[in-house]
Coordinates of C-alpha atoms in Angstrom, one line a residue:
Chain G
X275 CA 32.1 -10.9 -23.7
X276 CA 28.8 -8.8 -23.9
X277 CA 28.6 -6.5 -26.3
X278 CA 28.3 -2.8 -25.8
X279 CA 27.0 -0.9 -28.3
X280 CA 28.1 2.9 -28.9
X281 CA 27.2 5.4 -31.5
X282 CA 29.8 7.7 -32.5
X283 CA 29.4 11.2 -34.4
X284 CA 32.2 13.3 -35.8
X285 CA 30.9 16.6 -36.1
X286 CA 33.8 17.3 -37.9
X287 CA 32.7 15.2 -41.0
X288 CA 29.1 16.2 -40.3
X289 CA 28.1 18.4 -44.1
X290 CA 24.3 18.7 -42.7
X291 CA 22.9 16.8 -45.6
X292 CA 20.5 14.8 -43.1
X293 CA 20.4 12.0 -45.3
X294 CA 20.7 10.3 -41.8
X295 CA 17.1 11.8 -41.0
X296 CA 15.4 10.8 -43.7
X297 CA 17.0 7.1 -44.1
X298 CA 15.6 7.0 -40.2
X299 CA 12.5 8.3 -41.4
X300 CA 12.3 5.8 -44.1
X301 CA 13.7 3.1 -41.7
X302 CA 10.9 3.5 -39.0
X303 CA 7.8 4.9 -41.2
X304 CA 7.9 8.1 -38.9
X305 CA 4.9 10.4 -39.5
X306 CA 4.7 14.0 -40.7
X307 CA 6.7 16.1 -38.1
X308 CA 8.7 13.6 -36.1
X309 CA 11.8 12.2 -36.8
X310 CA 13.9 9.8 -34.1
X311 CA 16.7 11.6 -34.8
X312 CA 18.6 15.0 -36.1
X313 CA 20.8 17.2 -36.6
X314 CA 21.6 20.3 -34.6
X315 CA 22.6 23.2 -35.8
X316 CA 24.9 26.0 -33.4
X317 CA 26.1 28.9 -34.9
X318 CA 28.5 30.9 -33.1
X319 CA 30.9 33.8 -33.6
X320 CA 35.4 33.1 -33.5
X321 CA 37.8 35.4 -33.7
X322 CA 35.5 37.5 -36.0
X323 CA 34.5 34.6 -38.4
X324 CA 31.2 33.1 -38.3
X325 CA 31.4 29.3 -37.2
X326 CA 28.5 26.4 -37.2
X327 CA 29.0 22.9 -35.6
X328 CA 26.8 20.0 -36.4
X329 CA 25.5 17.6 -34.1
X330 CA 23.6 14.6 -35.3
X331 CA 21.8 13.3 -32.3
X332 CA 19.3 10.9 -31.0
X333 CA 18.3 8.4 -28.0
X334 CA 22.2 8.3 -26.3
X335 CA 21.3 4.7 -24.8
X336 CA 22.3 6.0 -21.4
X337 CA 23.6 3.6 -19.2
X338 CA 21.6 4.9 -16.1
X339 CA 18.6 5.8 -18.1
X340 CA 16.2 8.1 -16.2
X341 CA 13.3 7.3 -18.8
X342 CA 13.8 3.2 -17.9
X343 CA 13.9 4.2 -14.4
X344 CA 10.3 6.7 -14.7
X345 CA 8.5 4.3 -16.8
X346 CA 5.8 2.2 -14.7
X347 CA 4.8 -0.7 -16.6
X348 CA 8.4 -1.8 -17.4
X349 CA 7.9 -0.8 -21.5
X350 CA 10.7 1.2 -21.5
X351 CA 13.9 -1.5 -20.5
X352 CA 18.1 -1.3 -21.7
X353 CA 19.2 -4.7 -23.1
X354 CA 22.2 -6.3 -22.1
X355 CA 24.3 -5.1 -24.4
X356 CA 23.6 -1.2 -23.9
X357 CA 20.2 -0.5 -26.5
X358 CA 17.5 1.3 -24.7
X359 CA 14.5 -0.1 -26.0
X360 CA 10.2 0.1 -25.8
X361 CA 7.8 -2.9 -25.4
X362 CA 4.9 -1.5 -28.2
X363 CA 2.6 -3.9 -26.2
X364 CA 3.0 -2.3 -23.1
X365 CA 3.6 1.1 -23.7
X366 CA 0.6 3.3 -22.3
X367 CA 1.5 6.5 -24.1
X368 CA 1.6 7.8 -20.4
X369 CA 4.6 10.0 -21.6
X370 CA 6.4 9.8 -17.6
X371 CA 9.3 8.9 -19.3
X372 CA 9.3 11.6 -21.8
X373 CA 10.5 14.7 -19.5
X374 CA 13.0 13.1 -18.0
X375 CA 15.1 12.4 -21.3
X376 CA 17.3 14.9 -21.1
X377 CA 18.4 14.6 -25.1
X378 CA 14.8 15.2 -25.6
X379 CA 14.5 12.0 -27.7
X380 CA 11.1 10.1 -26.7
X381 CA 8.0 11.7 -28.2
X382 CA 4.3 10.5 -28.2
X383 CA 3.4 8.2 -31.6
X384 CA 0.4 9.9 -33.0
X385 CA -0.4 7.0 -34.7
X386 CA 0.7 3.8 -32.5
X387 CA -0.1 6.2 -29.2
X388 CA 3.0 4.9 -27.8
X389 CA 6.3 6.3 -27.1
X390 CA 8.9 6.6 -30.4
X391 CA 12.7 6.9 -29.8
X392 CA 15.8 6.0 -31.8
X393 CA 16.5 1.8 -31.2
X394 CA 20.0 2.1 -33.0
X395 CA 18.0 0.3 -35.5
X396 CA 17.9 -2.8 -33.3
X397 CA 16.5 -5.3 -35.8
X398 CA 18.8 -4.2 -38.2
X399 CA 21.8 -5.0 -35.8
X400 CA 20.2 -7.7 -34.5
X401 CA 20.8 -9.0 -38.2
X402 CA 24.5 -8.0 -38.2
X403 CA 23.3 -4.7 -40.3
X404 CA 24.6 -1.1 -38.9
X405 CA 21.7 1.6 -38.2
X406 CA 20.0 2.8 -41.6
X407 CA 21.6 6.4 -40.3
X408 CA 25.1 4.9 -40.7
X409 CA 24.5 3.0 -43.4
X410 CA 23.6 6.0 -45.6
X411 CA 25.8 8.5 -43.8
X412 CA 27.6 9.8 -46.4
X413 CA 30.8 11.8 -44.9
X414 CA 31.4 9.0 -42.7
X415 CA 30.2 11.0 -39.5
X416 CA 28.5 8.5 -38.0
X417 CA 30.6 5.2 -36.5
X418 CA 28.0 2.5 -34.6
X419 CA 30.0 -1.1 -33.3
X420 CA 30.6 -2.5 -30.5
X421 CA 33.0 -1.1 -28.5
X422 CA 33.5 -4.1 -26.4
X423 CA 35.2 -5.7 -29.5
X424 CA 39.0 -4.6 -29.5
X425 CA 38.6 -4.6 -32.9
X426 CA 36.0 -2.9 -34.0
X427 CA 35.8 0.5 -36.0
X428 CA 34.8 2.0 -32.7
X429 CA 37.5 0.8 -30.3
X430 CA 39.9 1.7 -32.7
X431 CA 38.5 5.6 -32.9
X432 CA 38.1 5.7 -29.5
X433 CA 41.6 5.1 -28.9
X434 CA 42.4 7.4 -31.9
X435 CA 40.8 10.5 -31.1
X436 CA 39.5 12.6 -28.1
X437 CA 36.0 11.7 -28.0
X438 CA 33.0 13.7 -25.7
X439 CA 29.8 13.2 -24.3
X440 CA 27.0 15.2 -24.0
X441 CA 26.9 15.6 -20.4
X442 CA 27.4 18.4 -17.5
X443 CA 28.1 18.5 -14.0
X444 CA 24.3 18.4 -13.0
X445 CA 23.6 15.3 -15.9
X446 CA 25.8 13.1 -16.1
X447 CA 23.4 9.6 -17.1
X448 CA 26.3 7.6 -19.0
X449 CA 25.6 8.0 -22.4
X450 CA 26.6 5.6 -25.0
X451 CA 26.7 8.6 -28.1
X452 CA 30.5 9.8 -28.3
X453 CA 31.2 13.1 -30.3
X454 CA 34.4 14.3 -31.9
X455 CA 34.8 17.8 -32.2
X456 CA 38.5 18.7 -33.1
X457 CA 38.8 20.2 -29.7
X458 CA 36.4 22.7 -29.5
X459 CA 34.2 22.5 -26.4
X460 CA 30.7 21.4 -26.3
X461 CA 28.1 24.2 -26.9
X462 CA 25.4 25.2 -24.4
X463 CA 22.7 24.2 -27.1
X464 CA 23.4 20.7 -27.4
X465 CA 23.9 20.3 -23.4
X466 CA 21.7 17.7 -21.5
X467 CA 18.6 19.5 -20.2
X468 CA 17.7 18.8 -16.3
X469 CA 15.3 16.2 -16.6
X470 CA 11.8 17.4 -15.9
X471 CA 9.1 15.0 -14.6
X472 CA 5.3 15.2 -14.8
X473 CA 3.8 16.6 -11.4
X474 CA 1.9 13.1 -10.7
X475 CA 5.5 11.3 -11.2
X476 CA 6.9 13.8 -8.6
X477 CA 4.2 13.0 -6.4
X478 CA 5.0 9.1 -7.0
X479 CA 8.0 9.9 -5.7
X480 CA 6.7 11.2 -2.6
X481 CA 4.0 8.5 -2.0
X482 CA 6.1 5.8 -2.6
X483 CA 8.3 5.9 0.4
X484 CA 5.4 7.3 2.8
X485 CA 3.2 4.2 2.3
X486 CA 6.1 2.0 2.8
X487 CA 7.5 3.7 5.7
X488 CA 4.0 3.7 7.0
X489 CA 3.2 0.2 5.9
X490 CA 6.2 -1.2 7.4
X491 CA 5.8 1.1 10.7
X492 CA 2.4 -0.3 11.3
X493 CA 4.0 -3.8 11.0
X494 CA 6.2 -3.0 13.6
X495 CA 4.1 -1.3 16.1
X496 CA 1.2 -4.2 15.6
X497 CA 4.1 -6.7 15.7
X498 CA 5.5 -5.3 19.0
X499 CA 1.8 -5.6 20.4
X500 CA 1.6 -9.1 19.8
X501 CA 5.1 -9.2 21.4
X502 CA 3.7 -7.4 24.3
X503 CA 0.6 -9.3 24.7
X504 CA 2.3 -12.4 24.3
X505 CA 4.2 -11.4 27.4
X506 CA 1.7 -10.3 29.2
X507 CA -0.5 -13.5 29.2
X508 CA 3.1 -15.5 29.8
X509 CA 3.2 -13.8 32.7
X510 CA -0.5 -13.7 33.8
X511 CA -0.3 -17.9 33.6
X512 CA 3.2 -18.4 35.7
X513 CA 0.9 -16.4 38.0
X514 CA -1.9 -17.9 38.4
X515 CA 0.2 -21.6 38.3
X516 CA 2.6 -20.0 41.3
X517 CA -0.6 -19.2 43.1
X518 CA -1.9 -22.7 42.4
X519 CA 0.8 -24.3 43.9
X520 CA 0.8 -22.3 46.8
Chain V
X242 CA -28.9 -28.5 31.9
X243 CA -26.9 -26.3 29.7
X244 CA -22.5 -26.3 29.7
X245 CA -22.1 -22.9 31.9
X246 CA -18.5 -23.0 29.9
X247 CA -19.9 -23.4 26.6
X248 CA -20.4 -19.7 24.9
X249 CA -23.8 -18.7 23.8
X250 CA -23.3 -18.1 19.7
X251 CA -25.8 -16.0 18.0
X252 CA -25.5 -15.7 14.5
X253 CA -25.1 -12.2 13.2
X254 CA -23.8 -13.1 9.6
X255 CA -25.3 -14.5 6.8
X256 CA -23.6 -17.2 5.0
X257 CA -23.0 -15.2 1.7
X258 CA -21.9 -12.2 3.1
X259 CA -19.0 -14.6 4.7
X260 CA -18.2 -15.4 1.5
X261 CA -18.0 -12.4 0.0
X262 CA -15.2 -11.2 2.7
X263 CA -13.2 -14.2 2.1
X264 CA -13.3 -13.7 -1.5
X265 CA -12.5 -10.6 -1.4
X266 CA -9.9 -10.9 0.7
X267 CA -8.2 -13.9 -1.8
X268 CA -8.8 -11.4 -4.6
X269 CA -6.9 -8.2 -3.2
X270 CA -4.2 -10.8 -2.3
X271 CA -3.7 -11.9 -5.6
X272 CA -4.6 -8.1 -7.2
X273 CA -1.5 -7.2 -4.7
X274 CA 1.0 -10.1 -5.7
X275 CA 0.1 -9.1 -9.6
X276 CA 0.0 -5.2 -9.3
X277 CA 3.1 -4.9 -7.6
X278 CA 4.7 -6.8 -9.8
X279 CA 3.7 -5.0 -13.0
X280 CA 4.9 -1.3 -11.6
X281 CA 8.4 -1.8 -12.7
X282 CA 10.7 1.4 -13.0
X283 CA 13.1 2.7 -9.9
X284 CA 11.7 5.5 -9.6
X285 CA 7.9 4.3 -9.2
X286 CA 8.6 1.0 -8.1
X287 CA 6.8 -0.1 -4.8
X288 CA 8.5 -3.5 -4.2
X289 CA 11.9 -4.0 -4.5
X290 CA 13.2 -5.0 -8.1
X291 CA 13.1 -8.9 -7.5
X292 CA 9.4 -9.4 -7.3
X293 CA 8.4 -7.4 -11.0
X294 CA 11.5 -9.4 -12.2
X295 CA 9.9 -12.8 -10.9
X296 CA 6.4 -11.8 -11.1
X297 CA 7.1 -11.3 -15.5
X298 CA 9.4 -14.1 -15.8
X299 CA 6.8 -16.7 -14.2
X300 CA 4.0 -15.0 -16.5
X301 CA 5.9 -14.7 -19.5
X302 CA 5.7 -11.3 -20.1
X303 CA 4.8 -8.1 -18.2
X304 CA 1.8 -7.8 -20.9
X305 CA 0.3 -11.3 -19.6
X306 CA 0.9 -10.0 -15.6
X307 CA -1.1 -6.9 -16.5
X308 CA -3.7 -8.9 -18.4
X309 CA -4.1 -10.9 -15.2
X310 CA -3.7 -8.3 -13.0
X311 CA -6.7 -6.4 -14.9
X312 CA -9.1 -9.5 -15.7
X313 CA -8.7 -10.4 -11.7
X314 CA -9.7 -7.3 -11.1
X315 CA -12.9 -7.0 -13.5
X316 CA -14.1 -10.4 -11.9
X317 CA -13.6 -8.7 -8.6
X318 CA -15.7 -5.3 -9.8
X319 CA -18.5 -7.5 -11.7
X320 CA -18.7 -9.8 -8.5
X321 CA -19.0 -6.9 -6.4
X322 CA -21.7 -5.3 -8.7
X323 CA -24.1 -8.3 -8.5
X324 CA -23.1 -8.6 -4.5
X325 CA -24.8 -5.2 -4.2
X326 CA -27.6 -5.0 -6.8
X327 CA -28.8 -8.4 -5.2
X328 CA -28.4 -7.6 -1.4
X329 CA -29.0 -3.9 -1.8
X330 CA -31.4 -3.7 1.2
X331 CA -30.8 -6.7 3.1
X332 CA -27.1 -6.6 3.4
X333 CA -25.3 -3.4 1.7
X334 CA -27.8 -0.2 3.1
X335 CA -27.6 -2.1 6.7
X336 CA -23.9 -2.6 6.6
X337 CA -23.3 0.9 5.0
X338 CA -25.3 3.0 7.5
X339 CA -23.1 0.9 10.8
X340 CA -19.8 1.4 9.3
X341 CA -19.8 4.9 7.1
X342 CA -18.2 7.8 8.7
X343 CA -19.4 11.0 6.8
X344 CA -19.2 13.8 9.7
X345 CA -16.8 15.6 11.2
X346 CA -18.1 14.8 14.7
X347 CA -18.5 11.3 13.4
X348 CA -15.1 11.0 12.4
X349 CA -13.3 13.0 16.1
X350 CA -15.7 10.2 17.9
X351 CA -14.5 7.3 16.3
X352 CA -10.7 8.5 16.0
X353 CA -11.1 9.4 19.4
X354 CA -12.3 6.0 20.3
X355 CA -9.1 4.6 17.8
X356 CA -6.7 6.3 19.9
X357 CA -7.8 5.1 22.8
X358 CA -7.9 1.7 21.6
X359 CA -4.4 2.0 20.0
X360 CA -3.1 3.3 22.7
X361 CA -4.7 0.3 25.2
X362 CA -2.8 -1.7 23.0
X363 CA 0.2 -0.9 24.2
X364 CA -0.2 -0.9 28.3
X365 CA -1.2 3.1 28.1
X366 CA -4.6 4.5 28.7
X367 CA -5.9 1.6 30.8
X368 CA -7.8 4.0 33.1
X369 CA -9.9 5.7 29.7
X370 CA -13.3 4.0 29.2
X371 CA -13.9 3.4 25.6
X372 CA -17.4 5.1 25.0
X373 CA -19.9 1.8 24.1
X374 CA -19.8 1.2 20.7
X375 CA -22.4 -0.4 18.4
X376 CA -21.9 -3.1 15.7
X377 CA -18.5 -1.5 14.4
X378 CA -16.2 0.0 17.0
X379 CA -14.3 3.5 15.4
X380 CA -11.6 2.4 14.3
X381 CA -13.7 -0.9 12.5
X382 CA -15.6 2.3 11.0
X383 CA -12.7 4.6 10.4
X384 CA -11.1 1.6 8.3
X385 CA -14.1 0.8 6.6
X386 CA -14.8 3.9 5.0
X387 CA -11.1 3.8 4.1
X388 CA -11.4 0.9 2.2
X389 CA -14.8 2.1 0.9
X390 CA -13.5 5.2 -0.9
X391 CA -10.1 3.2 -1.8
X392 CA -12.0 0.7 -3.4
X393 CA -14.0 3.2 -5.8
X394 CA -10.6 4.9 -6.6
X395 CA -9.3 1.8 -7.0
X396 CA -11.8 0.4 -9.4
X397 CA -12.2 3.4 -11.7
X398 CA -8.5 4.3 -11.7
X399 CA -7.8 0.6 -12.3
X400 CA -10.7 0.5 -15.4
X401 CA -8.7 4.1 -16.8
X402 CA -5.2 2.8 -16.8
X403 CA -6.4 -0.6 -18.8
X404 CA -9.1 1.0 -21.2
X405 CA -7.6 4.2 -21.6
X406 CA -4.7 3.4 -23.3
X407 CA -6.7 0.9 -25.8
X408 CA -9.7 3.3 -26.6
X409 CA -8.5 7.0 -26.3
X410 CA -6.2 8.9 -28.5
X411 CA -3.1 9.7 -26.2
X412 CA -1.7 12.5 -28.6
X413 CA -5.0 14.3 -29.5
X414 CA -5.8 15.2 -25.9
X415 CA -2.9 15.6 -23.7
X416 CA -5.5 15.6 -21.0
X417 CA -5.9 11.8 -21.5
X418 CA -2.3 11.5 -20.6
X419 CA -2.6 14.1 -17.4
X420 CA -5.4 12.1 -16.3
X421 CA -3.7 8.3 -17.0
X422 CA -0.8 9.3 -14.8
X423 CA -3.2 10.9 -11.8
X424 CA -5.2 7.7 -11.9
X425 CA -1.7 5.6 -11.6
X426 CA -1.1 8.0 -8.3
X427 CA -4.9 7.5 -7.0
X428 CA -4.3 3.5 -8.0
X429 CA -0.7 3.6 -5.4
X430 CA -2.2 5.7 -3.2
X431 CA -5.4 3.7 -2.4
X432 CA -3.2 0.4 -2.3
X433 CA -1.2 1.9 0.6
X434 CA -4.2 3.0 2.4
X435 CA -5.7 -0.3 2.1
X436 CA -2.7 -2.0 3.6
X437 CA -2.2 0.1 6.2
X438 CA -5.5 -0.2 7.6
X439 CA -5.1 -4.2 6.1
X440 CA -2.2 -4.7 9.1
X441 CA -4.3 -3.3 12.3
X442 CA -7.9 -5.4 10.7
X443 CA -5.6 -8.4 10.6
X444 CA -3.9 -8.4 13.8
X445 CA -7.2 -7.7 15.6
X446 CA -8.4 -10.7 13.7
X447 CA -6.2 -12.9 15.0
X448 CA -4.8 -11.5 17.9
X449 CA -7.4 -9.7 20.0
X450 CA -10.5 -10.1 18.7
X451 CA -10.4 -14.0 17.9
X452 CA -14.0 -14.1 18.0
X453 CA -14.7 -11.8 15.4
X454 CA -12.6 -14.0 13.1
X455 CA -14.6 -17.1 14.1
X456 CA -17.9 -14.9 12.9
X457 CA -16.1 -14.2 9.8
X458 CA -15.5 -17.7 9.4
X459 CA -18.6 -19.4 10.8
X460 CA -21.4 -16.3 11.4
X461 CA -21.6 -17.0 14.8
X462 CA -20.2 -15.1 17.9
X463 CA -20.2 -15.0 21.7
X464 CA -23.1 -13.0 23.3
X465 CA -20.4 -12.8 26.3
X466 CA -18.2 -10.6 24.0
X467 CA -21.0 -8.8 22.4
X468 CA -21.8 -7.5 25.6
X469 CA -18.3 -6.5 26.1
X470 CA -16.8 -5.0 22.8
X471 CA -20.3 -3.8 21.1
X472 CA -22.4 -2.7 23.7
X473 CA -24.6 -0.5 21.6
X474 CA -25.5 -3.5 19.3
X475 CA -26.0 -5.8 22.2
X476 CA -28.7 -3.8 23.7
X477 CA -30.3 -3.7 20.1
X478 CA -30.2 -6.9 19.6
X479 CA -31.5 -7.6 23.0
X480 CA -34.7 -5.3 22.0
X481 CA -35.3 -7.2 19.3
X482 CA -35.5 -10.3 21.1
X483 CA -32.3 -12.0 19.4
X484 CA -29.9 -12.5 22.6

């Protein structure tokens, strides 16, 4: 059976050490001021006491991912079994994808000029290694497998626990990032934005179907000329051979 | 004693200027097959999803169907370049002046003339004389300054989205990126103007107007439909001394 990868983050477990960030960091050479993932802080008031959740996030491998669907020259692509990943060689840096993600996880590489996002560490699990942010998670907040496998960690926790995804009535994209959160709802802050898209993707959009409605209408109307035409001289020579014979 | 059903041929096109069209016309084909392949994401994708899918699995890659997509197209600029530099006067100038449409007037004439045509076409307007036209009718005009203008956007757009990305520094100028993304707009836009005008040159080709595909193939054409279609250009050409 294919695999399916999934990422799973108890917030529960979660102590905000963000030895997750910088084992990414290390992982992927990030530079100064970017990171492919984090962890988000919400702070909120209950009965009285002060409360913080923490949300370790990062590229949720959507399963109908609007930046695959935005990019132009095919860079951006979702593998078989679930990872979202970037062709380097390909990638303008045209950043259409960017606004669309609505985790806010694709930024601009200052340095390669191409577009940077969490790969679940793909060559490491390519190797049969988990993601350096697992790997060096130390409460255990962070679960990665394939859920696919009836046995695996994440199966098995799935099945367990009541599980969430970041998504809302207006996105809903199929991510592949599951959160535990002892019950307690999912906080406005960490909510998928709407995705935004550049003003010259919009107008893609718009173009798009135009020239091929008006591409294809020209077809036709040329097409039923030549029908007509055709016709016309059929008829114009079963004249002239009736008046012949005559 | 000369064959009354033989047509008188005059040439009207030189040789190279015949094999510029044709080569041009190979090279848009193939700029066509290769650029829509490359544009690959739903929601900017022009084809549907089969053709990028084949078009990068029979080139190994979409980074070699973009390579030959963007070499085609420098051979088609560079040929295009030394077409005109070396014909400037003789061919371009002449050809430019018939067939650019820069006015207002200009432009109601010919896509008054257009309409008319177009509308012909179709069994209406019979009664509606077409005004005489010279050596390009209006809508021959209207769609060659199309494709004029198309072709520059499509050139410079086309240099932009392959240079850019390998000489300019995308995150220190978010104006690089703003301007990459318009030029991938001007480069769609452009393509469907092109074809849309493509389908109308290339019915009349072979439907109407056979004998303006024979001149694109041989240089040669019937006086007898000169004197029909180009009225204008007839009577010059009959000044000059040439029919």
């Amino acid at each position: 059976m294919t695999k399916k990868y999934v990422m799973l983050a108890d917030t529960t477990r979660c102590i905000n050490c963000k030895a997750c960030v910088v084992a990414c960091r290390a992982e992927w050479d990030t530079p100064i001021g970017h990171t492919r993932d984090w962890v988000k802080e919400v702070e909120f008031v209950e009965e009285g006491k002060p409360q913080v959740m923490l949300f370790p996030g990062r590229c949720q491998h959507c399963d109908d991912s609007p930046c695959v669907e935005a990019c132009p020259s095919g860079a951006a692509y979702k593998r078989e079994d679930g990872i979202v990943l970037l062709d380097h060689d390909i990638c303008s840096g045209c950043e259409l994808c960017v606004g669309t993600c609505p985790y806010e996880a694709r930024w601009l590489n200052p340095e390669s000029n191409t577009i940077s996002k969490c790969t679940f560490c793909q060559p490491r699990v390519d190797e049969g290694l988990e993601p350096a942010c697992v790997n060096t998670c130390v409460g255990r907040a962070l679960i990665f497998g394939d859920m696919n496998d009836p046995d695996s960690e994440v199966s098995r926790l799935l099945k367990e626990k009541e599980w969430q995804q970041l998504v809302t009535d207006e996105v809903s994209v199929g991510p592949n990032h599951y959160y535990y959160t002892a019950g307690q709802s999912i906080p406005d802050e960490v909510k998928p934005k709407v995705p935004e898209r550049h003003l010259a993707g919009k107008t893609m959009e718009i173009i798009n179907p135009i020239g091929a409605i008006g591409i294809a209408g020209m077809a036709l109307a040329f097409l039923g000329a030549g029908v007509m035409k055709f016709i016309g001289r059929r008829n114009e020579v079963s004249t002239s051979e009736n008046k012949e014979e005559k | 004693m000369s064959d009354t059903n033989t047509p008188r041929m005059i040439l009207v096109r030189e040789k190279k200027s015949v094999y510029m069209h044709w080569f041009n016309a190979g090279i848009r084909l193939l700029l066509l097959l290769t650029g829509f392949g490359i544009i690959s994401g739903e929601l900017v994708r022009i084809v549907p999803a089969f053709w990028p899918e084949f078009m990068q699995g029979l080139f190994g890659g979409n980074d070699n169907l973009i390579l030959t997509h963007s070499v085609l197209a420098m051979i088609w600029i560079v040929v295009f370049v030394l077409f005109i530099l070396f014909n400037l006067t003789n061919i371009v100038l002449p050809f430019l002046k018939n067939v650019l449409v820069l006015t207002p007037s200009a432009a109601i004439r010919d896509v008054k003339s257009m309409i008319i045509n177009l509308f012909q076409l179709f069994g209406l307007m019979k009664e509606v004389q077409i005004p005489p036209q010279g050596r390009y009718n209006g809508a021959q005009r209207l769609l060659g300054t199309m494709i004029i203008f198309c072709s520059f956007a499509l050139a410079f757009s086309g240099l932009y989205l392959f240079f850019g990305p390998q000489f300019l520094n995308f995150s220190e100028n978010s104006l690089y990126g703003a301007i990459f993304r318009w030029a991938l707009v001007a480069h769609i836009t452009s393509v469907f103007l092109v074809l849309t005008g493509i389908v109308a040159h290339v019915y009349f080709a072979i439907v109407e107007e056979p004998e303006c595909l024979e001149a694109m193939k041989s240089g040669y054409i019937d006086v007898e439909f000169l004197k029909h279609h180009n009225k204008l250009w007839y009577e010059e050409l009959k000044q000059e001394g040439k029919v």
